[in-house]
């Protein structure tokens, strides 16, 4: 499905809250040098500008943390860094101006939604030649199948952050109601199974309870409850993450029609709120108010803990489809070297520290030990607030471990699973891979049709995929307008590019 950059950022913000378990310096002897030791101390001390987005206000102790990071950077790579934070709301406009003005940028965070466009415009430098001498910690931290998923034209222009590279599909449910109705969580393996659970809750809780709501405002049930590779935008998908690499128009498939009919039935029977397509009330508020039981979701090993913390009461995830990694799930958060940088080797040196040096990672994620956090007795990787300090007066809060390099090096806040990153790595390693993992679609050859089709999808997708309109009447109209707008030409172009990618990469 086509999403705007800001919608992608909104989803990432949810993940930010969900996966904020990283940060702060420790015993320097525990740090990996990642191949950066031995920098020439007689050479000029370079200063790197690291550009990244931020939510809310800048922490008042950021300079203190930056100084501590620079103590390490000067010793290990003979360079200093300056963090340039830009608010998420201003991110796209301001970074575009920086590229155009050739302003100093040595490292920049990027999302997958804008990646191919940045490469097409020549705004990112290829990294491949830098890995051997400057990026050994990066290549050691990332499985090659995931690192390779960022290649465009055989070249690497960005490195994904180490986090959850895959997700499974299902729902998060209110644990109190799961227990009340003795729901077999492991028995929910299809939409039919889920329907039985929703009807049980509805019957028991009455008309004021809506058993199912979407995972986030602006998302549909299909966005979460699907079993295909959207190939970036859902304008031509790969069913079951394989389909012999044959791209199909899912919107005119029988599976799509069946899904819409099922969701429409849930809507008509009161299992879904009547204002689901337009409501601005979040799933969190609905759960807290006991007006909803469950919401559709992409899941990972920390979903139970993080969603419980987010909602404020215990939640229970149920997996319907197992974990799979796609290009979109890998490229959602990445780091790149802009063409603006005149010192790409030094930029790569610092990027390497972000993936290999535990002290650097935890400094950015959590701040200064003893000031912004303390180690929990007997546990090297579990931290808590210092005595007498809470989040409100902490001085430094940057809960973006999913964004800053290697989250698996990050400390874990007390109350979370101390083994979370070990489990997340196992989750990544054990996840299925889409047959098209590594394929990135370039819509430039069909940009006119792409814009027209996107407008049609924007008009019809949410009403249809939330059950708000009758698919018997609206779906034929939707398909007809997609055809008129040029969807077949887009899918033919996507198939052509996918075939070329498969031949170039030996995928069959």
Short mmCIF file of C-alpha atoms in Angstrom, two decimals:
data_model
loop_
_atom_site.label_atom_id
_atom_site.label_comp_id
_atom_site.label_asym_id
_atom_site.label_seq_id
_atom_site.Cartn_x
_atom_site.Cartn_y
_atom_site.Cartn_z
CA UNK A 1 0.00 0.00 0.00
CA UNK A 2 1.19 3.45 -0.74
CA UNK A 3 1.96 5.47 2.33
CA UNK A 4 3.29 8.94 2.58
CA UNK A 5 6.62 9.51 4.28
CA UNK A 6 4.89 11.05 7.27
CA UNK A 7 2.65 7.99 7.71
CA UNK A 8 5.70 5.76 7.66
CA UNK A 9 7.23 8.01 10.29
CA UNK A 10 4.06 7.73 12.40
CA UNK A 11 4.39 3.93 12.40
CA UNK A 12 8.01 4.21 13.27
CA UNK A 13 7.10 6.45 16.20
CA UNK A 14 4.89 3.64 17.50
CA UNK A 15 7.84 1.30 17.16
CA UNK A 16 9.96 3.89 18.96
CA UNK A 17 7.74 3.62 22.00
CA UNK A 18 7.56 -0.14 21.57
CA UNK A 19 11.27 -0.81 21.28
CA UNK A 20 12.82 1.88 23.50
CA UNK A 21 15.19 -0.40 25.35
CA UNK A 22 18.68 0.85 24.62
CA UNK A 23 21.44 3.13 25.90
CA UNK A 24 24.38 4.58 28.18
CA UNK A 25 28.13 4.04 28.61
CA UNK A 26 29.73 1.29 30.61
CA UNK A 27 33.14 -0.20 31.28
CA UNK A 28 35.20 0.78 28.27
CA UNK A 29 36.86 -2.63 28.23
CA UNK A 30 33.56 -4.12 27.10
CA UNK A 31 33.54 -2.10 23.86
CA UNK A 32 34.44 -3.61 20.53
CA UNK A 33 36.91 -1.61 18.47
CA UNK A 34 35.11 -2.73 15.31
CA UNK A 35 38.28 -2.29 13.27
CA UNK A 36 38.64 1.42 14.07
CA UNK A 37 41.61 1.33 16.46
CA UNK A 38 44.90 2.69 15.26
CA UNK A 39 43.67 5.99 13.79
CA UNK A 40 46.46 8.37 12.81
CA UNK A 41 46.54 10.82 15.74
CA UNK A 42 48.85 13.19 13.86
CA UNK A 43 46.28 13.79 11.12
CA UNK A 44 43.72 16.59 11.21
CA UNK A 45 40.92 16.04 13.70
CA UNK A 46 37.83 15.84 11.47
CA UNK A 47 34.37 16.87 12.62
CA UNK A 48 31.38 14.85 11.42
CA UNK A 49 27.82 16.13 11.20
CA UNK A 50 25.33 13.38 12.00
CA UNK A 51 21.77 14.25 10.95
CA UNK A 52 18.82 12.44 12.47
CA UNK A 53 15.18 13.06 13.40
CA UNK A 54 13.88 13.59 16.90
CA UNK A 55 10.45 13.52 18.52
CA UNK A 56 9.61 16.32 20.92
CA UNK A 57 12.16 18.64 22.45
CA UNK A 58 15.91 18.15 22.55
CA UNK A 59 17.12 16.82 25.89
CA UNK A 60 18.94 19.49 27.91
CA UNK A 61 21.90 17.20 28.59
CA UNK A 62 22.51 16.34 24.92
CA UNK A 63 25.78 18.29 24.83
CA UNK A 64 27.02 16.36 27.85
CA UNK A 65 26.29 13.10 26.06
CA UNK A 66 27.79 14.33 22.80
CA UNK A 67 30.98 15.25 24.65
CA UNK A 68 31.21 11.77 26.16
CA UNK A 69 30.74 10.17 22.74
CA UNK A 70 33.45 12.42 21.35
CA UNK A 71 35.89 11.27 24.01
CA UNK A 72 35.55 7.80 22.51
CA UNK A 73 35.45 8.97 18.89
CA UNK A 74 38.60 11.05 19.23
CA UNK A 75 40.47 8.13 20.77
CA UNK A 76 39.26 5.46 18.38
CA UNK A 77 38.83 7.22 15.02
CA UNK A 78 40.45 10.62 15.56
CA UNK A 79 37.22 12.48 14.84
CA UNK A 80 34.49 14.43 16.59
CA UNK A 81 30.77 14.31 15.91
CA UNK A 82 28.08 16.94 16.02
CA UNK A 83 24.51 15.67 16.21
CA UNK A 84 22.05 17.72 14.21
CA UNK A 85 18.50 16.85 15.28
CA UNK A 86 15.53 17.80 13.13
CA UNK A 87 11.93 17.30 14.23
CA UNK A 88 9.99 14.57 12.46
CA UNK A 89 7.47 17.14 11.28
CA UNK A 90 10.16 19.19 9.51
CA UNK A 91 12.35 16.30 8.46
CA UNK A 92 11.53 15.88 4.77
CA UNK A 93 11.47 19.57 3.92
CA UNK A 94 14.58 20.50 5.88
CA UNK A 95 16.74 17.61 4.71
CA UNK A 96 15.74 18.26 1.10
CA UNK A 97 16.97 21.82 1.51
CA UNK A 98 20.23 20.56 3.02
CA UNK A 99 20.85 18.23 0.09
CA UNK A 100 20.06 21.00 -2.39
CA UNK A 101 22.26 23.53 -0.59
CA UNK A 102 25.15 21.08 -0.29
CA UNK A 103 25.19 21.69 3.46
CA UNK A 104 27.55 19.65 5.59
CA UNK A 105 26.09 16.21 6.25
CA UNK A 106 28.34 13.22 6.84
CA UNK A 107 25.84 10.67 8.10
CA UNK A 108 22.08 10.76 7.81
CA UNK A 109 19.23 8.55 8.94
CA UNK A 110 16.82 7.56 6.15
CA UNK A 111 13.63 5.54 5.88
CA UNK A 112 12.98 2.97 3.20
CA UNK A 113 10.07 4.97 1.82
CA UNK A 114 12.45 7.61 0.45
CA UNK A 115 15.49 5.45 -0.25
CA UNK A 116 15.16 4.75 -3.98
CA UNK A 117 14.30 8.40 -4.63
CA UNK A 118 17.45 9.60 -2.83
CA UNK A 119 19.62 7.16 -4.79
CA UNK A 120 17.96 8.08 -8.09
CA UNK A 121 18.73 11.76 -7.44
CA UNK A 122 22.37 10.96 -6.67
CA UNK A 123 22.14 12.17 -3.08
CA UNK A 124 23.77 9.15 -1.39
CA UNK A 125 27.26 7.69 -1.75
CA UNK A 126 27.88 4.01 -2.38
CA UNK A 127 29.45 2.35 0.66
CA UNK A 128 30.76 -0.94 -0.70
CA UNK A 129 34.42 0.07 -1.06
CA UNK A 130 34.45 1.38 2.51
CA UNK A 131 33.33 -1.80 4.29
CA UNK A 132 36.66 -3.67 4.25
CA UNK A 133 38.74 -0.95 5.93
CA UNK A 134 36.12 1.09 7.77
CA UNK A 135 33.02 -1.05 8.30
CA UNK A 136 34.07 -4.39 9.73
CA UNK A 137 31.85 -3.95 12.78
CA UNK A 138 28.86 -3.29 10.55
CA UNK A 139 29.32 -6.39 8.42
CA UNK A 140 29.86 -8.48 11.55
CA UNK A 141 26.64 -7.19 13.12
CA UNK A 142 24.26 -7.67 10.19
CA UNK A 143 23.39 -10.93 8.44
CA UNK A 144 24.44 -10.64 4.81
CA UNK A 145 20.93 -11.42 3.55
CA UNK A 146 19.65 -8.39 5.45
CA UNK A 147 22.56 -6.12 4.53
CA UNK A 148 22.15 -7.15 0.90
CA UNK A 149 18.48 -6.15 0.99
CA UNK A 150 19.52 -2.50 0.68
CA UNK A 151 21.44 -2.88 -2.60
CA UNK A 152 20.34 -0.85 -5.60
CA UNK A 153 21.97 -1.69 -8.91
CA UNK A 154 24.34 -3.99 -7.05
CA UNK A 155 25.60 -1.22 -4.78
CA UNK A 156 24.98 -0.50 -1.09
CA UNK A 157 23.86 3.06 -0.39
CA UNK A 158 22.51 2.53 3.13
CA UNK A 159 22.92 0.24 6.13
CA UNK A 160 19.87 -0.98 8.09
CA UNK A 161 19.86 -0.49 11.83
CA UNK A 162 20.06 -3.71 13.85
CA UNK A 163 16.59 -4.29 15.30
CA UNK A 164 13.61 -6.50 14.40
CA UNK A 165 14.10 -7.25 10.68
CA UNK A 166 10.93 -9.28 10.46
CA UNK A 167 7.43 -9.37 11.90
CA UNK A 168 4.65 -11.86 12.35
CA UNK A 169 0.98 -11.04 11.85
CA UNK A 170 -1.81 -11.14 14.38
CA UNK A 171 -3.56 -9.23 17.16
CA UNK A 172 -2.86 -7.85 20.61
CA UNK A 173 -5.64 -8.66 23.09
CA UNK A 174 -6.64 -7.44 26.54
CA UNK A 175 -5.24 -10.18 28.82
CA UNK A 176 -7.98 -9.72 31.44
CA UNK A 177 -10.64 -10.61 28.87
CA UNK A 178 -8.50 -13.41 27.45
CA UNK A 179 -8.49 -14.95 30.92
CA UNK A 180 -12.15 -14.16 31.59
CA UNK A 181 -13.32 -16.05 28.49
CA UNK A 182 -10.60 -18.72 28.67
CA UNK A 183 -9.42 -17.95 25.17
CA UNK A 184 -6.89 -20.36 23.70
CA UNK A 185 -4.33 -17.87 22.38
CA UNK A 186 -2.32 -20.53 20.56
CA UNK A 187 -5.48 -21.70 18.83
CA UNK A 188 -5.89 -18.47 16.86
CA UNK A 189 -4.28 -19.38 13.55
CA UNK A 190 -6.73 -17.98 10.98
CA UNK A 191 -9.24 -15.17 10.52
CA UNK A 192 -12.00 -17.71 11.19
CA UNK A 193 -10.39 -18.58 14.53
CA UNK A 194 -10.11 -14.89 15.33
CA UNK A 195 -13.74 -14.34 14.44
CA UNK A 196 -14.88 -16.94 16.95
CA UNK A 197 -12.93 -15.15 19.68
CA UNK A 198 -14.33 -11.75 18.70
CA UNK A 199 -17.89 -13.07 18.79
CA UNK A 200 -17.33 -14.64 22.20
CA UNK A 201 -16.13 -11.34 23.63
CA UNK A 202 -18.93 -9.39 21.97
CA UNK A 203 -21.58 -11.72 23.33
CA UNK A 204 -20.16 -11.54 26.83
CA UNK A 205 -19.36 -7.83 27.00
CA UNK A 206 -22.36 -6.37 25.20
CA UNK A 207 -22.90 -3.52 22.72
CA UNK A 208 -20.52 -1.04 24.36
CA UNK A 209 -17.53 -3.26 23.57
CA UNK A 210 -16.01 -3.43 20.08
CA UNK A 211 -13.86 -6.55 19.93
CA UNK A 212 -11.51 -5.37 17.17
CA UNK A 213 -10.02 -2.04 16.09
CA UNK A 214 -7.16 -1.20 13.66
CA UNK A 215 -3.57 -1.07 14.87
CA UNK A 216 -3.28 2.68 14.31
CA UNK A 217 -5.28 5.58 12.94
CA UNK A 218 -5.03 5.65 9.17
CA UNK A 219 -4.25 1.94 8.94
CA UNK A 220 -6.61 -0.75 7.79
CA UNK A 221 -7.06 -4.34 8.92
CA UNK A 222 -5.36 -5.57 5.75
CA UNK A 223 -2.29 -3.48 6.54
CA UNK A 224 -1.68 -5.77 9.52
CA UNK A 225 -3.55 -8.98 8.69
CA UNK A 226 -1.96 -9.83 5.36
CA UNK A 227 0.10 -12.72 4.06
CA UNK A 228 1.94 -11.21 1.10
CA UNK A 229 4.97 -9.12 0.25
CA UNK A 230 3.61 -5.66 -0.57
CA UNK A 231 6.72 -4.97 -2.69
CA UNK A 232 6.94 -1.51 -1.13
CA UNK A 233 3.44 -0.23 -1.86
CA UNK A 234 0.85 -3.00 -2.49
CA UNK A 235 0.44 -1.85 -6.09
CA UNK A 236 1.29 -5.32 -7.30
CA UNK A 237 2.16 -7.85 -4.57
CA UNK A 238 3.80 -11.23 -4.12
CA UNK A 239 1.25 -13.62 -2.52
CA UNK A 240 2.65 -15.90 0.19
CA UNK A 241 6.00 -14.08 -0.20
CA UNK A 242 6.83 -16.24 -3.21
CA UNK A 243 4.26 -16.96 -5.97
CA UNK A 244 7.07 -17.89 -8.32
CA UNK A 245 8.01 -14.20 -8.38
CA UNK A 246 4.82 -13.40 -10.28
CA UNK A 247 3.41 -10.02 -9.32
CA UNK A 248 -0.37 -9.85 -9.05
CA UNK A 249 -2.98 -7.13 -8.69
CA UNK A 250 -4.23 -8.11 -5.25
CA UNK A 251 -7.11 -5.67 -5.48
CA UNK A 252 -8.78 -7.74 -8.20
CA UNK A 253 -7.99 -11.12 -6.66
CA UNK A 254 -10.54 -13.44 -5.07
CA UNK A 255 -8.52 -13.39 -1.83
CA UNK A 256 -8.96 -9.64 -1.58
CA UNK A 257 -12.70 -9.92 -2.22
CA UNK A 258 -12.99 -12.67 0.40
CA UNK A 259 -11.10 -10.56 2.94
CA UNK A 260 -13.33 -7.55 2.34
CA UNK A 261 -16.47 -9.67 2.68
CA UNK A 262 -15.30 -11.09 5.99
CA UNK A 263 -14.39 -7.67 7.40
CA UNK A 264 -17.70 -6.28 6.18
CA UNK A 265 -19.51 -9.06 8.07
CA UNK A 266 -17.63 -8.15 11.24
CA UNK A 267 -18.55 -4.50 10.73
CA UNK A 268 -22.24 -5.27 10.22
CA UNK A 269 -22.31 -7.52 13.30
CA UNK A 270 -20.83 -4.87 15.58
CA UNK A 271 -17.41 -6.49 15.99
CA UNK A 272 -15.83 -3.31 14.56
CA UNK A 273 -16.75 0.30 15.47
CA UNK A 274 -19.12 2.03 13.06
CA UNK A 275 -16.82 5.07 12.84
CA UNK A 276 -13.69 2.95 12.25
CA UNK A 277 -12.84 4.69 8.97
CA UNK A 278 -12.89 8.20 10.42
CA UNK A 279 -12.27 7.92 14.17
CA UNK A 280 -9.26 9.69 15.63
CA UNK A 281 -9.48 7.83 18.94
CA UNK A 282 -6.39 5.68 19.33
CA UNK A 283 -6.41 1.97 20.02
CA UNK A 284 -4.69 2.72 23.33
CA UNK A 285 -7.52 4.98 24.49
CA UNK A 286 -10.16 2.50 23.35
CA UNK A 287 -8.52 -0.35 25.26
CA UNK A 288 -8.08 1.79 28.38
CA UNK A 289 -11.74 2.82 28.26
CA UNK A 290 -12.82 -0.83 27.91
CA UNK A 291 -14.40 -0.03 24.56
CA UNK A 292 -12.15 -2.39 22.61
CA UNK A 293 -10.74 -5.84 23.22
CA UNK A 294 -8.04 -6.26 20.56
CA UNK A 295 -6.26 -4.56 17.69
CA UNK A 296 -4.56 -5.90 14.59
CA UNK A 297 -0.76 -5.75 14.71
CA UNK A 298 2.62 -6.73 13.41
CA UNK A 299 4.32 -8.71 16.19
CA UNK A 300 7.81 -9.50 17.44
CA UNK A 301 9.32 -11.00 20.63
CA UNK A 302 8.84 -7.80 22.65
CA UNK A 303 5.24 -7.12 21.64
CA UNK A 304 3.76 -8.37 24.91
CA UNK A 305 5.98 -6.24 27.13
CA UNK A 306 5.99 -3.12 25.01
CA UNK A 307 2.29 -3.10 24.19
CA UNK A 308 1.49 -3.69 27.85
CA UNK A 309 3.60 -0.67 28.76
CA UNK A 310 2.01 1.39 26.01
CA UNK A 311 -1.58 0.55 26.88
CA UNK A 312 -1.16 0.54 30.63
CA UNK A 313 -2.68 -2.90 31.17
CA UNK A 314 -1.52 -6.38 30.32
CA UNK A 315 -1.85 -7.35 26.68
CA UNK A 316 -1.60 -10.78 25.08
CA UNK A 317 -0.40 -11.19 21.47
CA UNK A 318 -1.72 -13.94 19.20
CA UNK A 319 0.20 -14.83 16.04
CA UNK A 320 -1.88 -15.74 12.98
CA UNK A 321 0.85 -15.79 10.32
CA UNK A 322 4.51 -16.54 11.21
CA UNK A 323 7.37 -14.06 10.99
CA UNK A 324 8.69 -13.06 7.57
CA UNK A 325 11.27 -10.49 6.53
CA UNK A 326 10.65 -8.31 3.49
CA UNK A 327 12.63 -5.51 1.93
CA UNK A 328 10.31 -2.98 3.57
CA UNK A 329 10.78 -4.45 7.05
CA UNK A 330 14.57 -4.35 6.68
CA UNK A 331 14.87 -0.91 5.09
CA UNK A 332 12.45 0.90 7.41
CA UNK A 333 15.35 2.44 9.37
CA UNK A 334 18.80 2.94 7.81
CA UNK A 335 21.95 5.07 7.81
CA UNK A 336 23.65 6.54 4.75
CA UNK A 337 26.50 8.81 3.75
CA UNK A 338 25.17 11.81 1.81
CA UNK A 339 26.92 12.95 -1.35
CA UNK A 340 27.53 16.18 0.59
CA UNK A 341 30.17 14.49 2.76
CA UNK A 342 33.77 15.14 1.79
CA UNK A 343 35.10 12.64 4.35
CA UNK A 344 33.13 9.43 3.69
CA UNK A 345 35.85 7.19 5.11
CA UNK A 346 35.73 9.02 8.43
CA UNK A 347 31.91 8.98 8.33
CA UNK A 348 32.06 5.23 7.87
CA UNK A 349 34.43 4.96 10.82
CA UNK A 350 31.88 6.56 13.11
CA UNK A 351 29.02 4.58 11.61
CA UNK A 352 31.06 1.49 12.39
CA UNK A 353 31.24 2.56 16.06
CA UNK A 354 27.44 2.86 16.07
CA UNK A 355 27.25 -0.84 15.18
CA UNK A 356 30.18 -2.22 17.17
CA UNK A 357 30.94 -0.05 20.21
CA UNK A 358 28.68 -0.72 23.18
CA UNK A 359 29.70 2.48 24.95
CA UNK A 360 28.81 4.71 21.99
CA UNK A 361 25.46 3.00 21.48
CA UNK A 362 24.44 3.24 25.10
CA UNK A 363 25.64 6.80 25.52
CA UNK A 364 23.29 7.94 22.78
CA UNK A 365 20.44 5.68 23.88
CA UNK A 366 20.56 6.29 27.64
CA UNK A 367 23.07 9.01 28.50
CA UNK A 368 25.67 9.07 31.28
CA UNK A 369 25.90 6.26 33.82
CA UNK A 370 25.26 7.56 37.32
CA UNK A 371 23.57 10.69 36.00
CA UNK A 372 20.87 9.41 33.66
CA UNK A 373 20.79 5.74 34.66
CA UNK A 374 22.37 3.22 37.00
CA UNK A 375 23.16 -0.45 36.55
CA UNK A 376 20.89 -2.84 38.43
CA UNK A 377 22.92 -4.83 40.95
CA UNK A 378 24.24 -8.07 39.56
CA UNK A 379 23.11 -7.37 35.98
CA UNK A 380 25.49 -5.90 33.44
CA UNK A 381 22.88 -5.01 30.82
CA UNK A 382 19.87 -3.96 32.95
CA UNK A 383 19.48 -0.35 34.01
CA UNK A 384 17.15 1.80 36.10
CA UNK A 385 16.66 5.46 36.90
CA UNK A 386 19.06 6.86 39.51
CA UNK A 387 17.66 7.16 43.02
CA UNK A 388 15.38 10.15 43.35
CA UNK A 389 15.18 10.69 39.59
CA UNK A 390 12.28 9.88 37.31
CA UNK A 391 11.67 10.30 33.59
CA UNK A 392 10.24 13.80 34.02
CA UNK A 393 13.47 15.29 35.42
CA UNK A 394 15.95 12.91 33.87
CA UNK A 395 17.83 15.48 31.78
CA UNK A 396 18.38 13.08 28.88
CA UNK A 397 15.79 10.94 27.12
CA UNK A 398 16.37 9.66 23.61
CA UNK A 399 14.27 6.48 23.28
CA UNK A 400 15.34 5.71 19.73
CA UNK A 401 17.46 2.61 20.02
CA UNK A 402 15.80 1.22 16.91
CA UNK A 403 17.29 4.17 15.03
CA UNK A 404 20.81 4.46 16.39
CA UNK A 405 22.97 1.73 14.89
CA UNK A 406 22.97 -1.62 16.69
CA UNK A 407 20.10 -1.94 19.16
CA UNK A 408 21.33 -5.37 20.21
CA UNK A 409 24.21 -3.66 22.06
CA UNK A 410 21.77 -1.59 24.06
CA UNK A 411 20.98 -1.91 27.73
CA UNK A 412 17.51 -2.95 28.83
CA UNK A 413 15.35 -0.99 31.22
CA UNK A 414 14.43 -2.75 34.45
CA UNK A 415 11.12 -4.55 34.10
CA UNK A 416 11.83 -5.72 30.56
CA UNK A 417 13.22 -9.11 29.58
CA UNK A 418 17.02 -9.02 30.11
CA UNK A 419 17.38 -11.47 27.22
CA UNK A 420 15.28 -9.43 24.80
CA UNK A 421 18.03 -8.81 22.24
CA UNK A 422 19.16 -12.43 22.27
CA UNK A 423 15.58 -13.42 21.58
CA UNK A 424 15.21 -10.75 18.91
CA UNK A 425 18.31 -12.01 17.11
CA UNK A 426 16.93 -15.54 17.21
CA UNK A 427 13.64 -14.16 15.88
CA UNK A 428 15.45 -12.50 12.96
CA UNK A 429 17.54 -15.59 12.27
CA UNK A 430 14.51 -17.87 12.32
CA UNK A 431 12.14 -15.69 10.32
CA UNK A 432 11.12 -16.60 6.81
CA UNK A 433 12.47 -14.52 3.95
CA UNK A 434 10.37 -13.20 1.13
CA UNK A 435 11.61 -14.50 -2.19
CA UNK A 436 11.85 -10.84 -3.21
CA UNK A 437 13.94 -9.80 -0.18
CA UNK A 438 16.27 -7.16 -1.56
CA UNK A 439 14.04 -6.00 -4.42
CA UNK A 440 13.31 -2.27 -4.49
CA UNK A 441 10.80 -0.90 -6.97
CA UNK A 442 11.58 2.31 -8.85
CA UNK A 443 8.31 3.97 -9.91
CA UNK A 444 10.03 6.65 -12.00
CA UNK A 445 9.19 5.03 -15.39
CA UNK A 446 5.48 5.06 -14.50
CA UNK A 447 5.34 8.14 -12.29
CA UNK A 448 2.22 9.57 -13.97
CA UNK A 449 0.24 6.36 -13.56
CA UNK A 450 1.65 5.90 -10.08
CA UNK A 451 0.33 9.24 -8.91
CA UNK A 452 -3.10 8.54 -10.42
CA UNK A 453 -3.37 5.05 -8.93
CA UNK A 454 -2.23 6.31 -5.55
CA UNK A 455 -5.03 8.87 -5.56
CA UNK A 456 -7.59 6.15 -6.28
CA UNK A 457 -6.24 3.94 -3.50
CA UNK A 458 -6.36 6.86 -1.07
CA UNK A 459 -10.05 7.29 -1.88
CA UNK A 460 -11.15 3.66 -1.58
CA UNK A 461 -8.69 1.69 0.56
CA UNK A 462 -9.68 2.70 4.09
CA UNK A 463 -13.47 2.44 3.62
CA UNK A 464 -13.17 -0.97 1.97
CA UNK A 465 -10.53 -2.51 4.23
CA UNK A 466 -12.26 -1.49 7.45
CA UNK A 467 -15.64 -2.93 6.43
CA UNK A 468 -17.23 0.51 6.30
CA UNK A 469 -18.73 0.10 2.81
CA UNK A 470 -20.36 -2.77 0.95
CA UNK A 471 -17.69 -4.43 -1.23
CA UNK A 472 -20.36 -5.87 -3.53
CA UNK A 473 -21.10 -2.32 -4.62
CA UNK A 474 -17.81 -0.49 -4.13
CA UNK A 475 -15.13 -3.06 -5.06
CA UNK A 476 -16.04 -3.20 -8.79
CA UNK A 477 -15.92 0.59 -8.88
CA UNK A 478 -12.53 0.58 -7.15
CA UNK A 479 -11.08 -1.96 -9.60
CA UNK A 480 -12.44 -0.06 -12.59
CA UNK A 481 -10.89 3.22 -11.47
CA UNK A 482 -7.57 1.49 -10.77
CA UNK A 483 -7.60 0.14 -14.32
CA UNK A 484 -8.40 3.54 -15.78
CA UNK A 485 -5.62 5.13 -13.73
CA UNK A 486 -3.04 2.71 -15.13
CA UNK A 487 -2.45 0.02 -12.50
CA UNK A 488 -1.77 -2.63 -15.14
CA UNK A 489 1.09 -0.57 -16.55
CA UNK A 490 2.59 -0.17 -13.07
CA UNK A 491 2.36 -3.90 -12.35
CA UNK A 492 3.94 -4.72 -15.73
CA UNK A 493 6.82 -2.36 -14.92
CA UNK A 494 7.19 -3.86 -11.45
CA UNK A 495 7.25 -7.36 -12.94
CA UNK A 496 9.90 -6.27 -15.45
CA UNK A 497 12.09 -4.83 -12.71
CA UNK A 498 11.57 -7.86 -10.47
CA UNK A 499 12.55 -10.22 -13.31
CA UNK A 500 15.70 -8.19 -13.96
CA UNK A 501 16.53 -8.17 -10.24
CA UNK A 502 15.99 -11.93 -9.97
CA UNK A 503 18.25 -12.62 -12.98
CA UNK A 504 20.97 -10.32 -11.66
CA UNK A 505 20.86 -11.93 -8.21
CA UNK A 506 20.40 -15.55 -9.22
CA UNK A 507 16.93 -15.84 -7.70
CA UNK A 508 14.54 -18.24 -9.35
#
